[in-house]
PDB file of C-alpha atoms in Angstrom:
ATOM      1  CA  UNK I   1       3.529  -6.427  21.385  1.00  0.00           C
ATOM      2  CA  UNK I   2       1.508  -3.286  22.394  1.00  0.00           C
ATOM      3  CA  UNK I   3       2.706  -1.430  19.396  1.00  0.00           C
ATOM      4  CA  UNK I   4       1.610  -4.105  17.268  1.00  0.00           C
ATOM      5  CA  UNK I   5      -2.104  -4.480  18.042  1.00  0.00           C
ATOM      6  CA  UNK I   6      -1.926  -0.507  18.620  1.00  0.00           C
ATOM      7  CA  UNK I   7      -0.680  -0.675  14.534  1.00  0.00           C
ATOM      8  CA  UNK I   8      -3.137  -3.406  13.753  1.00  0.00           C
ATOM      9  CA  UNK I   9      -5.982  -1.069  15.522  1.00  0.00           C
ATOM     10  CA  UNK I  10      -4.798   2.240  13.566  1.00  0.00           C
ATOM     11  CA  UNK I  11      -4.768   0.440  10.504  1.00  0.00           C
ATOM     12  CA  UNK I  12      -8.224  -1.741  10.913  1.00  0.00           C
ATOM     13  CA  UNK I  13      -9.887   1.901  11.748  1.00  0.00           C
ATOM     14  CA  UNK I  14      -8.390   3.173   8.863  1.00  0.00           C
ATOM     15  CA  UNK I  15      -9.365   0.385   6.320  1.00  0.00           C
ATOM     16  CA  UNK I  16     -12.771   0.743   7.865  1.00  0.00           C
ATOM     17  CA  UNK I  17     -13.149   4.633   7.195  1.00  0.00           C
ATOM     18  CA  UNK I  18     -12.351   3.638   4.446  1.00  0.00           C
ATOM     19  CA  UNK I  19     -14.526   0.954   2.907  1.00  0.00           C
ATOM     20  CA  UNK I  20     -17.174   3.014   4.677  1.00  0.00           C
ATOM     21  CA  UNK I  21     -16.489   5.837   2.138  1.00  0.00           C
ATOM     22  CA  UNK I  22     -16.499   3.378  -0.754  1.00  0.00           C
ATOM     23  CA  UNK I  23     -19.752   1.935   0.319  1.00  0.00           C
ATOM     24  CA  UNK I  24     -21.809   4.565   1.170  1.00  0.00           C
ATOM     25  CA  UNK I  25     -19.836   7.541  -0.460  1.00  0.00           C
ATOM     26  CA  UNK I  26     -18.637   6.009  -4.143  1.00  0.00           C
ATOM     27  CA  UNK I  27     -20.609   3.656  -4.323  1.00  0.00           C
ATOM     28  CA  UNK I  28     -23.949   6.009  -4.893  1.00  0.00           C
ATOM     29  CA  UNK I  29     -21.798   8.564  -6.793  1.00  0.00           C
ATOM     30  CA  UNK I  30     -20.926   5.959  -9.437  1.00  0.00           C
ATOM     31  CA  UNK I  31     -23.971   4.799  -9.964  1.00  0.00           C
ATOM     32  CA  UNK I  32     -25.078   8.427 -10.993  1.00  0.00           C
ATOM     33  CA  UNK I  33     -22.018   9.169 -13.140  1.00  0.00           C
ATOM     34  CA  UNK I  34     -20.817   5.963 -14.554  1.00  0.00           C
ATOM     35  CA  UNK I  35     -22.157   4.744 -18.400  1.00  0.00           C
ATOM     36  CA  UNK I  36     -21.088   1.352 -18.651  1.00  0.00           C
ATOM     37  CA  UNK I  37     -20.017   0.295 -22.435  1.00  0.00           C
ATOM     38  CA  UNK I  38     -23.302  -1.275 -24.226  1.00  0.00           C
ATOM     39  CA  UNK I  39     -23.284  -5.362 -23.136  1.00  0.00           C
ATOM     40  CA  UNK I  40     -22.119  -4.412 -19.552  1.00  0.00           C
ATOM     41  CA  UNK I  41     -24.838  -3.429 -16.955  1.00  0.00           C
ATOM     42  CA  UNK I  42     -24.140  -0.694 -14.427  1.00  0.00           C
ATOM     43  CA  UNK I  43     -24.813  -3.228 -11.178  1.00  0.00           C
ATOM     44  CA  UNK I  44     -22.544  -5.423 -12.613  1.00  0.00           C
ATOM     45  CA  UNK I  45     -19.979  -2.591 -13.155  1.00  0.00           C
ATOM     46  CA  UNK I  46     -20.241  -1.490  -9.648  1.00  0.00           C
ATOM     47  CA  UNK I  47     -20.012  -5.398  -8.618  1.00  0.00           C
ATOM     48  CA  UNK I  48     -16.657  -5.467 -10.389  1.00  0.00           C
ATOM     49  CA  UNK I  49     -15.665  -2.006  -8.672  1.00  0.00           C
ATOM     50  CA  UNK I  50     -16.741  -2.750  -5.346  1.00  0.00           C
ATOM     51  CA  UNK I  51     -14.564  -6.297  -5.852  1.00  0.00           C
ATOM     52  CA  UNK I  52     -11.667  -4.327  -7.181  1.00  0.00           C
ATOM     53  CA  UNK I  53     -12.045  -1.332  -3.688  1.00  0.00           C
ATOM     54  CA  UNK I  54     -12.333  -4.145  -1.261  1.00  0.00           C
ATOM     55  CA  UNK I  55      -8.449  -5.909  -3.153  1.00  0.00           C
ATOM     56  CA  UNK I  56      -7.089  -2.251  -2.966  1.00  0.00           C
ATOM     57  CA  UNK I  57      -8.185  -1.849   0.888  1.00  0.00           C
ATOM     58  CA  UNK I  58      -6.270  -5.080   1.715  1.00  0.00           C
ATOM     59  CA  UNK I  59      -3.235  -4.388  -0.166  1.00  0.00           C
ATOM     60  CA  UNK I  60      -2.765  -0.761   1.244  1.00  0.00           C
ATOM     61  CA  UNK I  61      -3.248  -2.267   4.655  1.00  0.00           C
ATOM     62  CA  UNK I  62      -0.966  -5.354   3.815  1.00  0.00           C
ATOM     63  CA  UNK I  63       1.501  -2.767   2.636  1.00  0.00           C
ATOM     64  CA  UNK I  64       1.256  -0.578   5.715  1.00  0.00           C
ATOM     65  CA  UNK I  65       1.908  -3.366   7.728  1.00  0.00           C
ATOM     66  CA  UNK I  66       4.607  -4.869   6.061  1.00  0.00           C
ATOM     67  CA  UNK I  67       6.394  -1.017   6.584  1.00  0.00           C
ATOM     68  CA  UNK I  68       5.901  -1.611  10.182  1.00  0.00           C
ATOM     69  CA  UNK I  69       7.325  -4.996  10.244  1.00  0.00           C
ATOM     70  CA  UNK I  70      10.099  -3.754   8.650  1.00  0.00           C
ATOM     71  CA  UNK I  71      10.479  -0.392  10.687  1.00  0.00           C
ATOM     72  CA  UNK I  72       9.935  -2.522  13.942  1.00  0.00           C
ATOM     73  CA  UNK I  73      11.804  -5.978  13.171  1.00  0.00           C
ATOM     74  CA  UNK I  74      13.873  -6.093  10.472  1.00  0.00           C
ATOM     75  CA  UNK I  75      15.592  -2.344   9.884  1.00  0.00           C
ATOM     76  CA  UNK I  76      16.935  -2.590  13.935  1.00  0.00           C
ATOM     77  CA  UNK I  77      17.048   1.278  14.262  1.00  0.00           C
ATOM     78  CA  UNK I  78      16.659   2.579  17.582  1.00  0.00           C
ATOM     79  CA  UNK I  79      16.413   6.506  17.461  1.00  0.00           C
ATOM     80  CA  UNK I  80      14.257   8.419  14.414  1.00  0.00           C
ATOM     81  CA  UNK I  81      17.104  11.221  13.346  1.00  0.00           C
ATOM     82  CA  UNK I  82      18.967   8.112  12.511  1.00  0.00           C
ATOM     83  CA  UNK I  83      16.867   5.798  10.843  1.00  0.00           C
ATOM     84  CA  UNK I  84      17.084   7.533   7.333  1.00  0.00           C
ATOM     85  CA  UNK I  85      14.681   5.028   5.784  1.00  0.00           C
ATOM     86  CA  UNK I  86      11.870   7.989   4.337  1.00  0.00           C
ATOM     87  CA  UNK I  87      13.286   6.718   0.673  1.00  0.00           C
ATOM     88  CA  UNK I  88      12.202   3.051   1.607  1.00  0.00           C
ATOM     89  CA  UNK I  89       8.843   4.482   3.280  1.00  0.00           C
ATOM     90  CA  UNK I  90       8.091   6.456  -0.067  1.00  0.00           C
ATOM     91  CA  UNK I  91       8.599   3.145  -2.537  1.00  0.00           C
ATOM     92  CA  UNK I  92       6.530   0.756  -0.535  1.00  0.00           C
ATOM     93  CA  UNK I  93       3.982   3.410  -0.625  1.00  0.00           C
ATOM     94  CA  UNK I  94       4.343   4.111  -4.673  1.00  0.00           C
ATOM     95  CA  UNK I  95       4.192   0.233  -4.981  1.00  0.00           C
ATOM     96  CA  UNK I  96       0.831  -0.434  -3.016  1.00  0.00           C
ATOM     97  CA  UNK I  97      -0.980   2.256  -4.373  1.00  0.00           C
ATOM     98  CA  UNK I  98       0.714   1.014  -7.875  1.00  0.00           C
ATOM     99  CA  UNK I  99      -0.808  -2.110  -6.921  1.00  0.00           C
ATOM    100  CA  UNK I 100      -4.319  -1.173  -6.259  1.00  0.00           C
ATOM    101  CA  UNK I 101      -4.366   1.132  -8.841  1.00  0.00           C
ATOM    102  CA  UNK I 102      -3.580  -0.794 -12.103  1.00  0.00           C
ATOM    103  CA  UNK I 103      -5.281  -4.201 -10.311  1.00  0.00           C
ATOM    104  CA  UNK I 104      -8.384  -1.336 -10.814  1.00  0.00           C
ATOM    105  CA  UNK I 105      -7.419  -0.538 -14.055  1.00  0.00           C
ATOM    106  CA  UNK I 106      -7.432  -3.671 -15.421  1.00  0.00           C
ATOM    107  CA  UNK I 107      -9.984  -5.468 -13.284  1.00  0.00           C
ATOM    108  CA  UNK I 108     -12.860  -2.948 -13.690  1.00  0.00           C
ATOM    109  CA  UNK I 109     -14.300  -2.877 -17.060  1.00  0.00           C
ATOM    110  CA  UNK I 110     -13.799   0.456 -19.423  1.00  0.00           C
ATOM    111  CA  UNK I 111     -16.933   2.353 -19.286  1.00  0.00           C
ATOM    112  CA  UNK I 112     -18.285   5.056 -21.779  1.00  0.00           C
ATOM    113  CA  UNK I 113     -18.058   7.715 -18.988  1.00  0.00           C
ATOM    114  CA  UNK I 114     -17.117   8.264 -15.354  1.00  0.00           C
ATOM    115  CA  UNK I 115     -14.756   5.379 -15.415  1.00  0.00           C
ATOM    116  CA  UNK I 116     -11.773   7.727 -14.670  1.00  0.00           C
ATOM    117  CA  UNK I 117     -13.269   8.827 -11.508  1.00  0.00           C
ATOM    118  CA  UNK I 118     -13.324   5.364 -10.184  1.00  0.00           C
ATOM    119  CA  UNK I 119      -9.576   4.804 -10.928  1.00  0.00           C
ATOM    120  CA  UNK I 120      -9.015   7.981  -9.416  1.00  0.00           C
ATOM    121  CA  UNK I 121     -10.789   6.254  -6.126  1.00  0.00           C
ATOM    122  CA  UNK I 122      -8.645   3.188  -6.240  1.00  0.00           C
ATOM    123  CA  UNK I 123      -5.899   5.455  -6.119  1.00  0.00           C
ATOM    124  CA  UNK I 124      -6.687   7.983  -3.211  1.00  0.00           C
ATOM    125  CA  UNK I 125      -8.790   5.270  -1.086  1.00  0.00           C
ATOM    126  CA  UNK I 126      -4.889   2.732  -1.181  1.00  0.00           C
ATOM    127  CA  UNK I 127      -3.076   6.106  -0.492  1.00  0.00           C
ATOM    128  CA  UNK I 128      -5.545   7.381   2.550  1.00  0.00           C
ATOM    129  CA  UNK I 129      -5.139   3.489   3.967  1.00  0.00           C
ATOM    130  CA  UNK I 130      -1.190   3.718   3.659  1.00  0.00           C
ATOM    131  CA  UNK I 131      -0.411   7.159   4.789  1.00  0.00           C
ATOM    132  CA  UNK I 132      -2.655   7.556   7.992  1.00  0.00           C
ATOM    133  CA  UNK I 133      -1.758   3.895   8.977  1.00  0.00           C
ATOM    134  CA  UNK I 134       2.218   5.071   8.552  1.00  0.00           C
ATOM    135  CA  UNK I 135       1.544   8.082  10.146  1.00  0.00           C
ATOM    136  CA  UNK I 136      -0.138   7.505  13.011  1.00  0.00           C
ATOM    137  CA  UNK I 137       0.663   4.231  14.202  1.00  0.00           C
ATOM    138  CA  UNK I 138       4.489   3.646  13.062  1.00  0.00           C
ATOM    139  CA  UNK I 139       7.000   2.509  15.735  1.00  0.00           C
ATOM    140  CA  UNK I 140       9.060   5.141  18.327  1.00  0.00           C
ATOM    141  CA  UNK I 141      12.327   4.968  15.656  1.00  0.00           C
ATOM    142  CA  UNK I 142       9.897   5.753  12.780  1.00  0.00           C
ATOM    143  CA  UNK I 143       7.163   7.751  13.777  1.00  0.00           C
ATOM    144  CA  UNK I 144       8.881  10.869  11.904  1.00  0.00           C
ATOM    145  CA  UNK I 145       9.505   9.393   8.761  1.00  0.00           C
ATOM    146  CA  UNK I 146       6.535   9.736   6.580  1.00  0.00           C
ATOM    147  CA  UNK I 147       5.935  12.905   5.358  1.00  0.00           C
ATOM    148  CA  UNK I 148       3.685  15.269   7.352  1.00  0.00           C
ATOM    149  CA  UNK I 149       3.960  12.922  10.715  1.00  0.00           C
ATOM    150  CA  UNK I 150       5.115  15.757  12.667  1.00  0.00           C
ATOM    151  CA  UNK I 151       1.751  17.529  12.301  1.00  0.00           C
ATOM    152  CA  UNK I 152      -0.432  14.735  12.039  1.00  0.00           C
ATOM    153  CA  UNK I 153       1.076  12.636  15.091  1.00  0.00           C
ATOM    154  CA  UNK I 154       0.572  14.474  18.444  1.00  0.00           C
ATOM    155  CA  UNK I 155       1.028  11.525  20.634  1.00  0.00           C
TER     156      UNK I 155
END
């Protein structure tokens, strides 16, 4: 139970760097880069981004979570070197970001310019949510198995 609302904590703090960046970060530098096609205006663009960011933030952390149900309850492994599961790890990660991504894609309207830089957000802000969640806050068996956990995870 204490690794759960430890993974729920990790992953809450996470989601809320997160949005935070999106917010205050994103949100300004779309509005100077982004040209919305002619009989869209740009608040209404950022509206539809903003809607889009916040769908992305709770499937990466819906995703992260469901990779520690799985590494805590369902897989059974006890010891790391064993568990053999980065393969699994990798795909859930490919299919949230996926996810967020082309929900993005088709969700946010095609703009004249800077529209690429916003899909590009969808698709690092899903990935930062997933991977630090994974990393830092996956259980005992697990905590190895993303990539980069050995450095990242000191505790």
């Amino acid at each position: 139970m204490r690794s759960l609302v430890r993974y729920v904590g990790v992953t809450a703090v996470t989601a809320g760097l997160v949005w935070a960046i999106v917010f205050f970060g994103e949100r300004p530098l779309l509005n100077q880069v982004v040209v919305p096609r002619s009989g869209t205006r740009l608040p209404f663009w950022i509206a539809d981004f903003m809607s889009a960011a916040a769908f992305g933030v709770w499937v990466s952390a819906a995703g992260s979570f469901f990779w520690f149900l799985f590494a805590r309850w369902i897989s059974g492994v006890v010891d790391w070197r064993s568990s053999g599961k980065r393969s699994i790890w990798a795909v859930l990660g490919v299919l949230t970001v996926a996810v967020c991504t082309v929900y993005g894609f088709y969700y946010v309207p095609i703009a004249e310019s800077g529209g690429a830089i916003a899909y590009t957000f969808f698709l690092v802000n899903s990935s930062l949510i997933y991977y630090l969640s994974t990393t830092l806050a996956s259980p005992p068996s697990y905590k190895y198995t993303p990539y980069g956990a050995r450095t990242l995870r000191i505790f």
